[in-house]
C-alpha positions as CSV (number, residue, x, y, z in Angstrom):
1,M,77.1,55.6,86.2
2,L,77.4,58.6,88.1
3,Q,74.8,60.9,87.6
4,I,75.6,65.0,89.2
5,Y,73.4,67.5,89.0
6,G,73.8,71.0,89.2
7,I,74.6,73.7,87.1
8,K,77.2,74.7,84.8
9,N,78.5,77.7,86.3
10,C,78.6,76.3,89.7
11,G,82.6,76.5,91.6
12,S,81.6,73.0,93.4
13,V,80.4,71.7,90.1
14,K,82.9,72.8,88.1
15,K,85.5,70.9,90.4
16,A,83.4,67.9,91.0
17,L,83.5,67.3,86.9
18,Q,87.0,68.1,86.8
19,F,87.8,65.4,89.7
20,F,85.8,62.6,87.2
21,D,86.9,63.8,84.2
22,T,90.9,63.7,85.5
23,H,90.3,60.1,86.2
24,D,88.9,59.3,83.2
25,I,85.2,58.9,86.2
26,P,82.3,58.5,83.0
27,Y,79.4,59.7,84.1
28,V,75.4,62.0,83.2
29,F,75.7,65.7,83.8
30,H,72.0,66.9,84.7
31,D,71.3,70.9,84.8
32,F,69.1,72.0,86.8
33,K,69.0,75.3,84.5
34,T,67.6,72.7,81.3
35,A,66.0,70.0,83.4
36,P,65.3,71.0,86.4
37,V,64.1,68.6,89.3
38,N,60.9,67.4,90.7
39,E,60.1,67.1,94.3
40,E,59.9,63.6,94.2
41,K,63.6,63.9,92.9
42,I,64.3,65.4,95.9
43,L,62.2,63.3,98.5
44,S,64.7,60.1,97.3
45,W,67.3,62.1,97.8
46,L,66.6,62.8,101.4
47,S,66.0,59.2,101.9
48,K,69.9,59.6,101.8
49,S,70.5,62.4,102.9
50,N,69.1,65.2,104.8
51,L,68.2,68.7,104.5
52,S,70.1,70.3,106.4
53,V,72.9,69.7,104.2
54,L,70.4,69.5,100.7
55,L,69.1,72.7,101.2
56,N,71.8,75.5,100.5
57,T,71.2,78.5,102.7
58,K,74.1,79.5,102.0
59,G,73.3,80.9,98.4
60,T,72.0,83.8,97.1
61,T,69.3,82.5,96.2
62,Y,67.9,81.8,100.0
63,R,69.1,85.2,100.2
64,T,67.0,87.1,97.5
65,L,64.3,84.5,98.7
66,N,64.0,85.6,102.2
67,L,63.3,82.4,103.3
68,K,65.5,82.4,106.4
69,A,62.3,85.1,107.8
70,L,59.5,82.8,106.4
71,A,60.3,80.6,108.9
72,L,59.4,77.4,106.3
73,N,58.9,73.9,108.0
74,D,60.6,70.7,106.6
75,N,57.1,70.0,103.8
76,E,57.4,73.9,102.3
77,K,61.2,73.6,102.7
78,I,61.4,70.8,100.4
79,R,58.6,72.8,97.7
80,W,60.9,75.3,97.7
81,M,63.1,73.6,96.4
82,G,61.7,71.7,94.2
83,E,60.5,75.6,92.7
84,H,63.9,77.0,92.7
85,N,66.3,74.1,92.3
86,L,68.9,76.3,93.0
87,L,68.4,76.4,96.7
88,I,69.9,72.4,96.2
89,K,73.8,72.3,97.2
90,R,75.2,71.5,94.6
91,P,76.1,68.9,93.1
92,V,74.7,66.2,93.8
93,I,75.8,63.1,93.1
94,E,73.6,59.8,92.8
95,Y,76.4,56.7,93.2
96,G,74.7,53.4,93.5
97,D,73.1,54.0,96.6
98,Q,74.5,56.8,97.7
99,V,73.9,60.9,97.5
100,I,76.9,62.7,97.5
101,V,75.7,66.6,98.6
102,G,78.7,69.3,98.0
103,Y,82.6,68.9,96.5
104,E,85.1,67.6,98.7
105,Q,88.3,66.6,97.1
106,S,89.4,63.8,100.0
107,H,85.7,62.7,100.7
108,Y,85.8,61.9,96.4
109,E,89.1,59.9,96.6
110,G,87.6,58.2,99.7
111,I,84.6,57.2,97.5
112,F,85.8,57.2,93.7
113,L,89.3,56.1,93.9
114,S,89.5,53.5,96.6
């Protein structure tokens, strides 16, 4: 079963959940705010995705924490993501052996409807 990680009020997460609901695709939703993920989970995602994809450098949390000015290395970025899950681009979907980050309808259609 699909595992979807994110926050309920995120626009991309809302679109993803609507996509799965519309197509009757079952999933389990994990809310970062009530069940944060740790560095171990992030590292498991990074074994199937890239840090540049998973770290949300365009979000409010990244700007508020002023992380760009810190010139973090990859390990430090991962540590920050573990401490502040809102730095993770959303949604993160575990599907079989894949990790899909973000929402793009045509990409979802190719993966989940074919």
